[in-house]
Amino acid sequence: VQLQASGGGLVQSGGSLTLSCALSGFTLEALSVGWFRQAPGKEREGVSCISKSDGSKYYRDDVKGRFTIFRDNTKKTLYLQMTRLSPEDTAVYYCAASEWCSMIPEPVDYWGQGTQVTVSS
């Protein structure tokens, strides 16, 4: 299983950014996939997840209405579209895969490398 994240960068407050994660080594029916983030000095936290069972999508409260998770099954790529970004969204973002959707890091089985998102005020 491999996950390759990309798309991070520097963006101004209020701006938008879309992260991508190339998925390989497994079928999308086998694992739930999602995004986590970790800001300096803080613990890694779940951002969003797509369930393998029915495609249900989950978001942490402070990104609801601003972030959208989706996947392209043909390209085997996971995306996180982020809009109305604020400095509080600054973090390293990680894509993740696990048996079940999780918003805490412990159950995650596979991690991609992180991609830095920096939002300037």
mmCIF file of C-alpha atoms in Angstrom:
data_model
loop_
_atom_site.group_PDB
_atom_site.id
_atom_site.type_symbol
_atom_site.label_atom_id
_atom_site.label_comp_id
_atom_site.label_asym_id
_atom_site.label_seq_id
_atom_site.Cartn_x
_atom_site.Cartn_y
_atom_site.Cartn_z
ATOM 1 C CA VAL A 1 0.000 0.000 0.000
ATOM 2 C CA GLN A 2 1.319 3.390 -0.967
ATOM 3 C CA LEU A 3 -0.121 6.861 -0.594
ATOM 4 C CA GLN A 4 1.548 9.845 -2.218
ATOM 5 C CA ALA A 5 0.266 13.263 -1.199
ATOM 6 C CA SER A 6 0.841 16.466 -3.109
ATOM 7 C CA GLY A 7 -0.617 19.890 -3.674
ATOM 8 C CA GLY A 8 0.397 21.783 -0.574
ATOM 9 C CA GLY A 9 1.689 25.306 -0.685
ATOM 10 C CA LEU A 10 1.408 28.858 0.531
ATOM 11 C CA VAL A 11 -1.920 30.605 0.184
ATOM 12 C CA GLN A 12 -3.424 33.779 1.545
ATOM 13 C CA SER A 13 -6.215 33.768 4.082
ATOM 14 C CA GLY A 14 -9.525 33.256 2.313
ATOM 15 C CA GLY A 15 -7.890 31.403 -0.538
ATOM 16 C CA SER A 16 -8.299 27.874 -1.805
ATOM 17 C CA LEU A 17 -6.102 24.844 -2.334
ATOM 18 C CA THR A 18 -6.714 21.280 -3.462
ATOM 19 C CA LEU A 19 -4.616 18.419 -2.157
ATOM 20 C CA SER A 20 -4.190 15.157 -4.023
ATOM 21 C CA CYS A 21 -3.182 11.705 -2.842
ATOM 22 C CA ALA A 22 -2.266 8.978 -5.315
ATOM 23 C CA LEU A 23 -3.364 5.570 -4.007
ATOM 24 C CA SER A 24 -1.762 2.286 -4.990
ATOM 25 C CA GLY A 25 -1.426 -1.265 -3.769
ATOM 26 C CA PHE A 26 -5.041 -1.734 -2.749
ATOM 27 C CA THR A 27 -8.562 -1.486 -4.075
ATOM 28 C CA LEU A 28 -10.772 1.356 -2.915
ATOM 29 C CA GLU A 29 -13.300 -1.221 -1.735
ATOM 30 C CA ALA A 30 -10.782 -2.574 0.764
ATOM 31 C CA LEU A 31 -9.855 0.527 2.744
ATOM 32 C CA SER A 32 -11.391 3.775 3.865
ATOM 33 C CA VAL A 33 -9.312 6.815 2.966
ATOM 34 C CA GLY A 34 -9.010 10.261 4.420
ATOM 35 C CA TRP A 35 -6.927 13.221 5.492
ATOM 36 C CA PHE A 36 -5.258 14.199 8.738
ATOM 37 C CA ARG A 37 -3.271 17.277 9.654
ATOM 38 C CA GLN A 38 -0.690 18.217 12.229
ATOM 39 C CA ALA A 39 0.160 21.762 13.192
ATOM 40 C CA PRO A 40 3.421 22.619 14.983
ATOM 41 C CA GLY A 41 3.243 21.638 18.625
ATOM 42 C CA LYS A 42 -0.116 19.965 18.219
ATOM 43 C CA GLU A 43 -1.301 16.393 17.885
ATOM 44 C CA ARG A 44 -2.285 14.899 14.564
ATOM 45 C CA GLU A 45 -6.016 15.290 13.995
ATOM 46 C CA GLY A 46 -8.497 13.877 11.554
ATOM 47 C CA VAL A 47 -9.825 16.255 8.930
ATOM 48 C CA SER A 48 -12.046 14.171 6.694
ATOM 49 C CA CYS A 49 -12.695 10.595 5.636
ATOM 50 C CA ILE A 50 -14.578 8.596 3.005
ATOM 51 C CA SER A 51 -15.968 5.281 4.160
ATOM 52 C CA LYS A 52 -15.141 2.223 2.054
ATOM 53 C CA SER A 53 -18.520 0.664 2.753
ATOM 54 C CA ASP A 54 -20.954 3.257 1.409
ATOM 55 C CA GLY A 55 -18.884 6.291 0.481
ATOM 56 C CA SER A 56 -20.138 8.298 3.446
ATOM 57 C CA LYS A 57 -18.067 11.384 4.099
ATOM 58 C CA TYR A 58 -17.045 12.707 7.481
ATOM 59 C CA TYR A 59 -15.557 16.075 8.410
ATOM 60 C CA ARG A 60 -14.252 17.685 11.553
ATOM 61 C CA ASP A 61 -16.549 20.480 12.674
ATOM 62 C CA ASP A 62 -14.275 23.404 11.898
ATOM 63 C CA VAL A 63 -13.871 22.457 8.238
ATOM 64 C CA LYS A 64 -17.487 21.585 7.456
ATOM 65 C CA GLY A 65 -18.763 23.752 4.649
ATOM 66 C CA ARG A 66 -15.218 24.756 3.654
ATOM 67 C CA PHE A 67 -13.495 21.483 2.797
ATOM 68 C CA THR A 68 -14.706 18.778 0.433
ATOM 69 C CA ILE A 69 -13.261 15.284 0.217
ATOM 70 C CA PHE A 70 -13.727 13.250 -2.918
ATOM 71 C CA ARG A 71 -12.017 10.506 -4.843
ATOM 72 C CA ASP A 72 -11.584 9.561 -8.467
ATOM 73 C CA ASN A 73 -11.839 5.785 -8.610
ATOM 74 C CA THR A 74 -10.552 5.657 -12.182
ATOM 75 C CA LYS A 75 -7.425 7.616 -11.318
ATOM 76 C CA LYS A 76 -7.211 6.049 -7.846
ATOM 77 C CA THR A 77 -6.679 9.467 -6.394
ATOM 78 C CA LEU A 78 -8.059 11.054 -3.255
ATOM 79 C CA TYR A 79 -8.604 14.807 -3.083
ATOM 80 C CA LEU A 80 -9.229 17.414 -0.442
ATOM 81 C CA GLN A 81 -10.610 20.652 -1.808
ATOM 82 C CA MET A 82 -10.078 23.412 0.733
ATOM 83 C CA THR A 83 -11.738 26.798 0.482
ATOM 84 C CA ARG A 84 -11.934 29.883 2.718
ATOM 85 C CA LEU A 85 -8.662 28.902 4.284
ATOM 86 C CA SER A 86 -7.550 30.578 7.485
ATOM 87 C CA PRO A 87 -4.186 30.659 9.293
ATOM 88 C CA GLU A 88 -5.634 28.085 11.713
ATOM 89 C CA ASP A 89 -5.609 25.585 8.830
ATOM 90 C CA THR A 90 -1.827 25.806 8.583
ATOM 91 C CA ALA A 91 -0.418 22.316 9.088
ATOM 92 C CA VAL A 92 1.206 19.364 7.440
ATOM 93 C CA TYR A 93 -1.563 17.390 5.780
ATOM 94 C CA TYR A 94 -1.377 13.598 5.524
ATOM 95 C CA CYS A 95 -3.479 11.201 3.524
ATOM 96 C CA ALA A 96 -4.322 7.973 5.293
ATOM 97 C CA ALA A 97 -5.940 4.602 4.749
ATOM 98 C CA SER A 98 -7.488 2.270 7.284
ATOM 99 C CA GLU A 99 -9.991 -0.509 7.741
ATOM 100 C CA TRP A 100 -12.639 1.921 8.949
ATOM 101 C CA CYS A 101 -13.030 5.675 8.787
ATOM 102 C CA SER A 102 -11.290 7.240 11.740
ATOM 103 C CA MET A 103 -10.843 10.804 12.923
ATOM 104 C CA ILE A 104 -8.112 9.772 15.355
ATOM 105 C CA PRO A 105 -4.702 8.583 14.185
ATOM 106 C CA GLU A 106 -4.332 5.381 16.195
ATOM 107 C CA PRO A 107 -6.443 3.083 13.970
ATOM 108 C CA VAL A 108 -4.811 4.282 10.760
ATOM 109 C CA ASP A 109 -2.946 1.496 8.996
ATOM 110 C CA TYR A 110 -1.185 3.414 6.244
ATOM 111 C CA TRP A 111 0.129 6.947 5.949
ATOM 112 C CA GLY A 112 1.279 9.022 3.059
ATOM 113 C CA GLN A 113 4.068 11.508 3.439
ATOM 114 C CA GLY A 114 2.865 14.928 4.481
ATOM 115 C CA THR A 115 2.362 17.992 2.367
ATOM 116 C CA GLN A 116 2.729 21.422 3.941
ATOM 117 C CA VAL A 117 -0.151 23.882 3.800
ATOM 118 C CA THR A 118 0.626 27.394 4.995
ATOM 119 C CA VAL A 119 -2.057 30.052 5.156
ATOM 120 C CA SER A 120 -0.837 33.603 5.581
ATOM 121 C CA SER A 121 -2.943 36.267 7.261
#
